[in-house]
mmCIF file with all atom_site columns, C-alpha atoms in Angstrom:
data_model
loop_
_atom_site.group_PDB
_atom_site.id
_atom_site.type_symbol
_atom_site.label_atom_id
_atom_site.label_alt_id
_atom_site.label_comp_id
_atom_site.label_asym_id
_atom_site.label_entity_id
_atom_site.label_seq_id
_atom_site.pdbx_PDB_ins_code
_atom_site.Cartn_x
_atom_site.Cartn_y
_atom_site.Cartn_z
_atom_site.occupancy
_atom_site.B_iso_or_equiv
_atom_site.pdbx_formal_charge
_atom_site.auth_seq_id
_atom_site.auth_comp_id
_atom_site.auth_asym_id
_atom_site.auth_atom_id
_atom_site.pdbx_PDB_model_num
ATOM 1   C CA . MET C 1 1   ? -33.350 -18.885 39.751 1.00 0.00 ? 1134 MET C CA 1
ATOM 2   C CA . ASN C 1 2   ? -35.551 -16.084 38.351 1.00 0.00 ? 1135 ASN C CA 1
ATOM 3   C CA . LYS C 1 3   ? -33.673 -13.451 40.367 1.00 0.00 ? 1136 LYS C CA 1
ATOM 4   C CA . LYS C 1 4   ? -30.382 -14.655 38.853 1.00 0.00 ? 1137 LYS C CA 1
ATOM 5   C CA . VAL C 1 5   ? -31.751 -14.448 35.267 1.00 0.00 ? 1138 VAL C CA 1
ATOM 6   C CA . ILE C 1 6   ? -33.198 -10.973 35.918 1.00 0.00 ? 1139 ILE C CA 1
ATOM 7   C CA . SER C 1 7   ? -29.888 -9.856  37.437 1.00 0.00 ? 1140 SER C CA 1
ATOM 8   C CA . ILE C 1 8   ? -27.896 -11.109 34.419 1.00 0.00 ? 1141 ILE C CA 1
ATOM 9   C CA . LEU C 1 9   ? -30.302 -9.493  31.937 1.00 0.00 ? 1142 LEU C CA 1
ATOM 10  C CA . GLY C 1 10  ? -30.254 -6.238  33.908 1.00 0.00 ? 1143 GLY C CA 1
ATOM 11  C CA . SER C 1 11  ? -26.450 -6.211  33.884 1.00 0.00 ? 1144 SER C CA 1
ATOM 12  C CA . ALA C 1 12  ? -26.343 -6.873  30.136 1.00 0.00 ? 1145 ALA C CA 1
ATOM 13  C CA . VAL C 1 13  ? -28.768 -4.003  29.453 1.00 0.00 ? 1146 VAL C CA 1
ATOM 14  C CA . ALA C 1 14  ? -26.778 -1.648  31.718 1.00 0.00 ? 1147 ALA C CA 1
ATOM 15  C CA . VAL C 1 15  ? -23.502 -2.511  29.949 1.00 0.00 ? 1148 VAL C CA 1
ATOM 16  C CA . GLY C 1 16  ? -25.164 -1.990  26.574 1.00 0.00 ? 1149 GLY C CA 1
ATOM 17  C CA . LEU C 1 17  ? -26.497 1.418   27.578 1.00 0.00 ? 1150 LEU C CA 1
ATOM 18  C CA . LEU C 1 18  ? -23.130 2.514   28.985 1.00 0.00 ? 1151 LEU C CA 1
ATOM 19  C CA . THR C 1 19  ? -21.306 1.372   25.859 1.00 0.00 ? 1152 THR C CA 1
ATOM 20  C CA . THR C 1 20  ? -23.740 3.241   23.622 1.00 0.00 ? 1153 THR C CA 1
ATOM 21  C CA . ALA C 1 21  ? -23.612 6.407   25.726 1.00 0.00 ? 1154 ALA C CA 1
ATOM 22  C CA . CYS C 1 22  ? -19.805 6.470   25.744 1.00 0.00 ? 1155 CYS C CA 1
ATOM 23  C CA . SER C 1 23  ? -19.259 5.672   22.072 1.00 0.00 ? 1156 SER C CA 1
ATOM 24  C CA . ASP C 1 24  ? -18.286 8.340   19.546 1.00 0.00 ? 1157 ASP C CA 1
ATOM 25  C CA . SER C 1 25  ? -20.528 8.200   16.506 1.00 0.00 ? 1158 SER C CA 1
ATOM 26  C CA . SER C 1 26  ? -18.518 10.678  14.415 1.00 0.00 ? 1159 SER C CA 1
ATOM 27  C CA . ASN C 1 27  ? -15.801 9.561   12.024 1.00 0.00 ? 1160 ASN C CA 1
ATOM 28  C CA . ASN C 1 28  ? -13.440 12.297  13.076 1.00 0.00 ? 1161 ASN C CA 1
ATOM 29  C CA . GLY C 1 29  ? -12.868 11.838  16.784 1.00 0.00 ? 1162 GLY C CA 1
ATOM 30  C CA . GLY C 1 30  ? -13.123 14.672  19.227 1.00 0.00 ? 1163 GLY C CA 1
ATOM 31  C CA . THR C 1 31  ? -15.932 17.120  19.727 1.00 0.00 ? 1164 THR C CA 1
ATOM 32  C CA . ARG C 1 32  ? -15.813 20.484  18.019 1.00 0.00 ? 1165 ARG C CA 1
ATOM 33  C CA . VAL C 1 33  ? -15.771 23.362  20.487 1.00 0.00 ? 1166 VAL C CA 1
ATOM 34  C CA . GLU C 1 34  ? -17.945 25.937  18.756 1.00 0.00 ? 1167 GLU C CA 1
ATOM 35  C CA . ASN C 1 35  ? -17.249 29.630  18.348 1.00 0.00 ? 1168 ASN C CA 1
ATOM 36  C CA . SER C 1 36  ? -20.193 31.903  17.743 1.00 0.00 ? 1169 SER C CA 1
ATOM 37  C CA . LYS C 1 37  ? -18.590 32.876  14.404 1.00 0.00 ? 1170 LYS C CA 1
ATOM 38  C CA . LYS C 1 38  ? -18.163 29.281  13.162 1.00 0.00 ? 1171 LYS C CA 1
ATOM 39  C CA . SER C 1 39  ? -20.810 27.327  11.300 1.00 0.00 ? 1172 SER C CA 1
ATOM 40  C CA . LYS C 1 40  ? -22.240 24.248  12.956 1.00 0.00 ? 1173 LYS C CA 1
ATOM 41  C CA . THR C 1 41  ? -21.613 21.887  10.073 1.00 0.00 ? 1174 THR C CA 1
ATOM 42  C CA . SER C 1 42  ? -19.234 19.045  10.781 1.00 0.00 ? 1175 SER C CA 1
ATOM 43  C CA . ALA C 1 43  ? -16.232 18.639  8.545  1.00 0.00 ? 1176 ALA C CA 1
ATOM 44  C CA . LYS C 1 44  ? -14.298 15.509  7.757  1.00 0.00 ? 1177 LYS C CA 1
ATOM 45  C CA . PHE C 1 45  ? -11.150 17.164  9.127  1.00 0.00 ? 1178 PHE C CA 1
ATOM 46  C CA . TYR C 1 46  ? -10.580 20.114  11.427 1.00 0.00 ? 1179 TYR C CA 1
ATOM 47  C CA . LYS C 1 47  ? -8.470  23.126  10.380 1.00 0.00 ? 1180 LYS C CA 1
ATOM 48  C CA . VAL C 1 48  ? -5.852  25.439  11.888 1.00 0.00 ? 1181 VAL C CA 1
ATOM 49  C CA . GLY C 1 49  ? -7.483  27.641  14.509 1.00 0.00 ? 1182 GLY C CA 1
ATOM 50  C CA . GLU C 1 50  ? -10.271 25.209  15.356 1.00 0.00 ? 1183 GLU C CA 1
ATOM 51  C CA . THR C 1 51  ? -10.695 23.848  18.865 1.00 0.00 ? 1184 THR C CA 1
ATOM 52  C CA . VAL C 1 52  ? -11.716 20.267  19.648 1.00 0.00 ? 1185 VAL C CA 1
ATOM 53  C CA . LYS C 1 53  ? -12.145 18.199  22.784 1.00 0.00 ? 1186 LYS C CA 1
ATOM 54  C CA . VAL C 1 54  ? -10.946 14.592  23.086 1.00 0.00 ? 1187 VAL C CA 1
ATOM 55  C CA . ASP C 1 55  ? -11.745 12.987  26.429 1.00 0.00 ? 1188 ASP C CA 1
ATOM 56  C CA . ASN C 1 56  ? -10.978 15.666  29.031 1.00 0.00 ? 1189 ASN C CA 1
ATOM 57  C CA . VAL C 1 57  ? -8.480  17.526  26.869 1.00 0.00 ? 1190 VAL C CA 1
ATOM 58  C CA . VAL C 1 58  ? -9.151  20.574  24.693 1.00 0.00 ? 1191 VAL C CA 1
ATOM 59  C CA . TYR C 1 59  ? -6.814  21.058  21.707 1.00 0.00 ? 1192 TYR C CA 1
ATOM 60  C CA . THR C 1 60  ? -6.427  24.139  19.506 1.00 0.00 ? 1193 THR C CA 1
ATOM 61  C CA . LEU C 1 61  ? -4.113  23.849  16.507 1.00 0.00 ? 1194 LEU C CA 1
ATOM 62  C CA . LYS C 1 62  ? -2.351  27.209  16.276 1.00 0.00 ? 1195 LYS C CA 1
ATOM 63  C CA . SER C 1 63  ? 0.090   26.734  13.374 1.00 0.00 ? 1196 SER C CA 1
ATOM 64  C CA . VAL C 1 64  ? 1.917   24.279  11.138 1.00 0.00 ? 1197 VAL C CA 1
ATOM 65  C CA . GLU C 1 65  ? 4.814   25.581  9.068  1.00 0.00 ? 1198 GLU C CA 1
ATOM 66  C CA . LYS C 1 66  ? 8.026   24.541  7.411  1.00 0.00 ? 1199 LYS C CA 1
ATOM 67  C CA . THR C 1 67  ? 11.127  25.562  9.330  1.00 0.00 ? 1200 THR C CA 1
ATOM 68  C CA . ASP C 1 68  ? 14.754  25.862  8.238  1.00 0.00 ? 1201 ASP C CA 1
ATOM 69  C CA . GLU C 1 69  ? 15.872  24.859  11.705 1.00 0.00 ? 1202 GLU C CA 1
ATOM 70  C CA . ARG C 1 70  ? 18.052  21.753  11.848 1.00 0.00 ? 1203 ARG C CA 1
ATOM 71  C CA . ASN C 1 71  ? 19.461  19.929  14.846 1.00 0.00 ? 1204 ASN C CA 1
ATOM 72  C CA . GLU C 1 72  ? 23.095  18.975  14.321 1.00 0.00 ? 1205 GLU C CA 1
ATOM 73  C CA . PHE C 1 73  ? 22.770  16.172  16.871 1.00 0.00 ? 1206 PHE C CA 1
ATOM 74  C CA . ALA C 1 74  ? 19.684  14.531  15.357 1.00 0.00 ? 1207 ALA C CA 1
ATOM 75  C CA . ASP C 1 75  ? 20.007  10.949  14.126 1.00 0.00 ? 1208 ASP C CA 1
ATOM 76  C CA . THR C 1 76  ? 18.137  11.663  10.895 1.00 0.00 ? 1209 THR C CA 1
ATOM 77  C CA . LYS C 1 77  ? 18.629  14.401  8.333  1.00 0.00 ? 1210 LYS C CA 1
ATOM 78  C CA . PRO C 1 78  ? 15.207  14.960  6.725  1.00 0.00 ? 1211 PRO C CA 1
ATOM 79  C CA . GLN C 1 79  ? 14.873  17.165  3.674  1.00 0.00 ? 1212 GLN C CA 1
ATOM 80  C CA . ASN C 1 80  ? 12.126  19.194  5.423  1.00 0.00 ? 1213 ASN C CA 1
ATOM 81  C CA . VAL C 1 81  ? 11.127  19.868  9.013  1.00 0.00 ? 1214 VAL C CA 1
ATOM 82  C CA . ILE C 1 82  ? 7.658   21.039  9.982  1.00 0.00 ? 1215 ILE C CA 1
ATOM 83  C CA . LYS C 1 83  ? 7.011   22.889  13.230 1.00 0.00 ? 1216 LYS C CA 1
ATOM 84  C CA . VAL C 1 84  ? 3.632   22.338  14.899 1.00 0.00 ? 1217 VAL C CA 1
ATOM 85  C CA . VAL C 1 85  ? 2.314   24.674  17.610 1.00 0.00 ? 1218 VAL C CA 1
ATOM 86  C CA . TYR C 1 86  ? -0.862  23.787  19.483 1.00 0.00 ? 1219 TYR C CA 1
ATOM 87  C CA . HIS C 1 87  ? -2.595  24.703  22.717 1.00 0.00 ? 1220 HIS C CA 1
ATOM 88  C CA . VAL C 1 88  ? -3.722  22.133  25.287 1.00 0.00 ? 1221 VAL C CA 1
ATOM 89  C CA . LYS C 1 89  ? -6.117  22.559  28.194 1.00 0.00 ? 1222 LYS C CA 1
ATOM 90  C CA . ASN C 1 90  ? -6.327  19.757  30.762 1.00 0.00 ? 1223 ASN C CA 1
ATOM 91  C CA . CYS C 1 91  ? -9.963  19.532  31.903 1.00 0.00 ? 1224 CYS C CA 1
ATOM 92  C CA . GLY C 1 92  ? -9.368  16.212  33.666 1.00 0.00 ? 1225 GLY C CA 1
ATOM 93  C CA . LYS C 1 93  ? -8.510  15.298  37.251 1.00 0.00 ? 1226 LYS C CA 1
ATOM 94  C CA . GLU C 1 94  ? -5.066  13.791  36.566 1.00 0.00 ? 1227 GLU C CA 1
ATOM 95  C CA . GLU C 1 95  ? -1.772  15.205  35.276 1.00 0.00 ? 1228 GLU C CA 1
ATOM 96  C CA . LEU C 1 96  ? -1.589  15.087  31.493 1.00 0.00 ? 1229 LEU C CA 1
ATOM 97  C CA . SER C 1 97  ? 1.431   14.246  29.325 1.00 0.00 ? 1230 SER C CA 1
ATOM 98  C CA . ILE C 1 98  ? 1.895   16.783  26.547 1.00 0.00 ? 1231 ILE C CA 1
ATOM 99  C CA . GLY C 1 99  ? 4.073   16.553  23.476 1.00 0.00 ? 1232 GLY C CA 1
ATOM 100 C CA . THR C 1 100 ? 3.282   12.847  23.134 1.00 0.00 ? 1233 THR C CA 1
ATOM 101 C CA . ASP C 1 101 ? -0.368  13.367  22.188 1.00 0.00 ? 1234 ASP C CA 1
ATOM 102 C CA . LEU C 1 102 ? 0.165   14.125  18.491 1.00 0.00 ? 1235 LEU C CA 1
ATOM 103 C CA . ASN C 1 103 ? 0.789   11.788  15.554 1.00 0.00 ? 1236 ASN C CA 1
ATOM 104 C CA . VAL C 1 104 ? 1.513   13.216  12.110 1.00 0.00 ? 1237 VAL C CA 1
ATOM 105 C CA . TYR C 1 105 ? 1.158   11.428  8.773  1.00 0.00 ? 1238 TYR C CA 1
ATOM 106 C CA . GLY C 1 106 ? 2.879   12.780  5.656  1.00 0.00 ? 1239 GLY C CA 1
ATOM 107 C CA . PRO C 1 107 ? 1.747   13.170  2.034  1.00 0.00 ? 1240 PRO C CA 1
ATOM 108 C CA . ASN C 1 108 ? 2.456   9.481   1.370  1.00 0.00 ? 1241 ASN C CA 1
ATOM 109 C CA . ASN C 1 109 ? 0.380   8.443   4.460  1.00 0.00 ? 1242 ASN C CA 1
ATOM 110 C CA . SER C 1 110 ? 3.515   7.402   6.380  1.00 0.00 ? 1243 SER C CA 1
ATOM 111 C CA . LYS C 1 111 ? 3.752   8.225   10.054 1.00 0.00 ? 1244 LYS C CA 1
ATOM 112 C CA . LEU C 1 112 ? 6.393   10.896  10.620 1.00 0.00 ? 1245 LEU C CA 1
ATOM 113 C CA . LYS C 1 113 ? 8.993   10.687  13.352 1.00 0.00 ? 1246 LYS C CA 1
ATOM 114 C CA . SER C 1 114 ? 9.409   13.583  15.714 1.00 0.00 ? 1247 SER C CA 1
ATOM 115 C CA . TYR C 1 115 ? 12.383  15.827  15.041 1.00 0.00 ? 1248 TYR C CA 1
ATOM 116 C CA . PRO C 1 116 ? 14.052  17.811  17.843 1.00 0.00 ? 1249 PRO C CA 1
ATOM 117 C CA . ILE C 1 117 ? 13.644  21.579  17.444 1.00 0.00 ? 1250 ILE C CA 1
ATOM 118 C CA . THR C 1 118 ? 14.168  24.575  19.709 1.00 0.00 ? 1251 THR C CA 1
ATOM 119 C CA . GLY C 1 119 ? 11.412  24.947  22.282 1.00 0.00 ? 1252 GLY C CA 1
ATOM 120 C CA . GLN C 1 120 ? 10.139  21.396  21.844 1.00 0.00 ? 1253 GLN C CA 1
ATOM 121 C CA . THR C 1 121 ? 7.678   20.506  24.599 1.00 0.00 ? 1254 THR C CA 1
ATOM 122 C CA . LEU C 1 122 ? 7.730   17.158  26.407 1.00 0.00 ? 1255 LEU C CA 1
ATOM 123 C CA . ASP C 1 123 ? 6.156   17.749  29.779 1.00 0.00 ? 1256 ASP C CA 1
ATOM 124 C CA . THR C 1 124 ? 3.060   17.310  31.932 1.00 0.00 ? 1257 THR C CA 1
ATOM 125 C CA . ILE C 1 125 ? 0.391   19.778  32.990 1.00 0.00 ? 1258 ILE C CA 1
ATOM 126 C CA . ALA C 1 126 ? -1.729  19.720  36.118 1.00 0.00 ? 1259 ALA C CA 1
ATOM 127 C CA . PRO C 1 127 ? -5.520  19.368  36.123 1.00 0.00 ? 1260 PRO C CA 1
ATOM 128 C CA . GLY C 1 128 ? -7.287  22.586  35.137 1.00 0.00 ? 1261 GLY C CA 1
ATOM 129 C CA . LYS C 1 129 ? -4.129  24.070  33.608 1.00 0.00 ? 1262 LYS C CA 1
ATOM 130 C CA . GLU C 1 130 ? -3.159  24.782  30.006 1.00 0.00 ? 1263 GLU C CA 1
ATOM 131 C CA . SER C 1 131 ? -0.046  25.154  27.883 1.00 0.00 ? 1264 SER C CA 1
ATOM 132 C CA . ASP C 1 132 ? 1.229   25.806  24.399 1.00 0.00 ? 1265 ASP C CA 1
ATOM 133 C CA . VAL C 1 133 ? 3.102   22.869  22.883 1.00 0.00 ? 1266 VAL C CA 1
ATOM 134 C CA . VAL C 1 134 ? 5.827   23.075  20.220 1.00 0.00 ? 1267 VAL C CA 1
ATOM 135 C CA . THR C 1 135 ? 7.016   20.011  18.359 1.00 0.00 ? 1268 THR C CA 1
ATOM 136 C CA . GLY C 1 136 ? 8.818   19.167  15.126 1.00 0.00 ? 1269 GLY C CA 1
ATOM 137 C CA . PHE C 1 137 ? 8.549   16.402  12.552 1.00 0.00 ? 1270 PHE C CA 1
ATOM 138 C CA . GLY C 1 138 ? 10.926  15.417  9.755  1.00 0.00 ? 1271 GLY C CA 1
ATOM 139 C CA . THR C 1 139 ? 9.623   14.733  6.251  1.00 0.00 ? 1272 THR C CA 1
ATOM 140 C CA . ASP C 1 140 ? 11.113  14.303  2.798  1.00 0.00 ? 1273 ASP C CA 1
ATOM 141 C CA . LYS C 1 141 ? 7.997   15.595  1.012  1.00 0.00 ? 1274 LYS C CA 1
ATOM 142 C CA . LEU C 1 142 ? 5.737   18.571  1.549  1.00 0.00 ? 1275 LEU C CA 1
ATOM 143 C CA . GLY C 1 143 ? 2.021   18.613  0.786  1.00 0.00 ? 1276 GLY C CA 1
ATOM 144 C CA . ASP C 1 144 ? -1.021  17.449  2.761  1.00 0.00 ? 1277 ASP C CA 1
ATOM 145 C CA . PHE C 1 145 ? -0.395  16.343  6.332  1.00 0.00 ? 1278 PHE C CA 1
ATOM 146 C CA . GLU C 1 146 ? -2.826  14.687  8.701  1.00 0.00 ? 1279 GLU C CA 1
ATOM 147 C CA . LEU C 1 147 ? -2.404  15.566  12.374 1.00 0.00 ? 1280 LEU C CA 1
ATOM 148 C CA . GLN C 1 148 ? -4.107  13.342  14.940 1.00 0.00 ? 1281 GLN C CA 1
ATOM 149 C CA . PHE C 1 149 ? -4.539  14.596  18.504 1.00 0.00 ? 1282 PHE C CA 1
ATOM 150 C CA . ARG C 1 150 ? -5.372  12.201  21.319 1.00 0.00 ? 1283 ARG C CA 1
ATOM 151 C CA . PRO C 1 151 ? -4.226  11.970  24.947 1.00 0.00 ? 1284 PRO C CA 1
ATOM 152 C CA . LEU C 1 152 ? -1.573  9.291   25.426 1.00 0.00 ? 1285 LEU C CA 1
ATOM 153 C CA . VAL C 1 153 ? -3.821  6.967   27.461 1.00 0.00 ? 1286 VAL C CA 1
ATOM 154 C CA . SER C 1 154 ? -7.075  7.556   25.557 1.00 0.00 ? 1287 SER C CA 1
ATOM 155 C CA . ILE C 1 155 ? -9.068  4.780   23.923 1.00 0.00 ? 1288 ILE C CA 1
ATOM 156 C CA . ASN C 1 156 ? -11.251 7.248   21.988 1.00 0.00 ? 1289 ASN C CA 1
ATOM 157 C CA . LYS C 1 157 ? -10.743 8.297   18.388 1.00 0.00 ? 1290 LYS C CA 1
ATOM 158 C CA . ALA C 1 158 ? -8.227  11.025  17.700 1.00 0.00 ? 1291 ALA C CA 1
ATOM 159 C CA . ALA C 1 159 ? -9.276  14.474  16.487 1.00 0.00 ? 1292 ALA C CA 1
ATOM 160 C CA . LYS C 1 160 ? -7.947  14.757  12.920 1.00 0.00 ? 1293 LYS C CA 1
ATOM 161 C CA . PHE C 1 161 ? -6.688  17.917  11.257 1.00 0.00 ? 1294 PHE C CA 1
ATOM 162 C CA . LYS C 1 162 ? -5.712  18.215  7.577  1.00 0.00 ? 1295 LYS C CA 1
ATOM 163 C CA . ILE C 1 163 ? -3.047  20.803  6.733  1.00 0.00 ? 1296 ILE C CA 1
ATOM 164 C CA . ASN C 1 164 ? -1.205  21.650  3.524  1.00 0.00 ? 1297 ASN C CA 1
ATOM 165 C CA . VAL C 1 165 ? 2.425   22.721  3.927  1.00 0.00 ? 1298 VAL C CA 1
ATOM 166 C CA . LYS C 1 166 ? 4.371   24.046  0.948  1.00 0.00 ? 1299 LYS C CA 1
#
């Protein structure tokens, strides 16, 4: 009987330690990948040019800009289209879906729908490989956008970027 109680308590402690060790205590998801030129203070949101790691994936937001490009076959006709370019490095052991790992929220906090643009990336990359990703989003308003990067199958918090597009 005592061995069973000790075994149960030991298992509970082990689960507690594993849960604590794997939890993310920051509010902003991801881990900043430091450059020697960057300060080591943590920000509420990341910015263009910064690199962050979420799970086994390293993301670098390269650019976010308004584009005049329109797709004549698209179902929706948004007033504005923003083009997002980011770099992904797969540090994991499995193939990684890219182009589905970004959610964008507009100035009114509504989730934006993707919008087909030239060069749009929906693909996978092998372990240890990297790729630039291009994707578009339709929006009726310009202003502050929140970009959230997280691998498709991740349970961890997304790395959040705040960008102003005029």
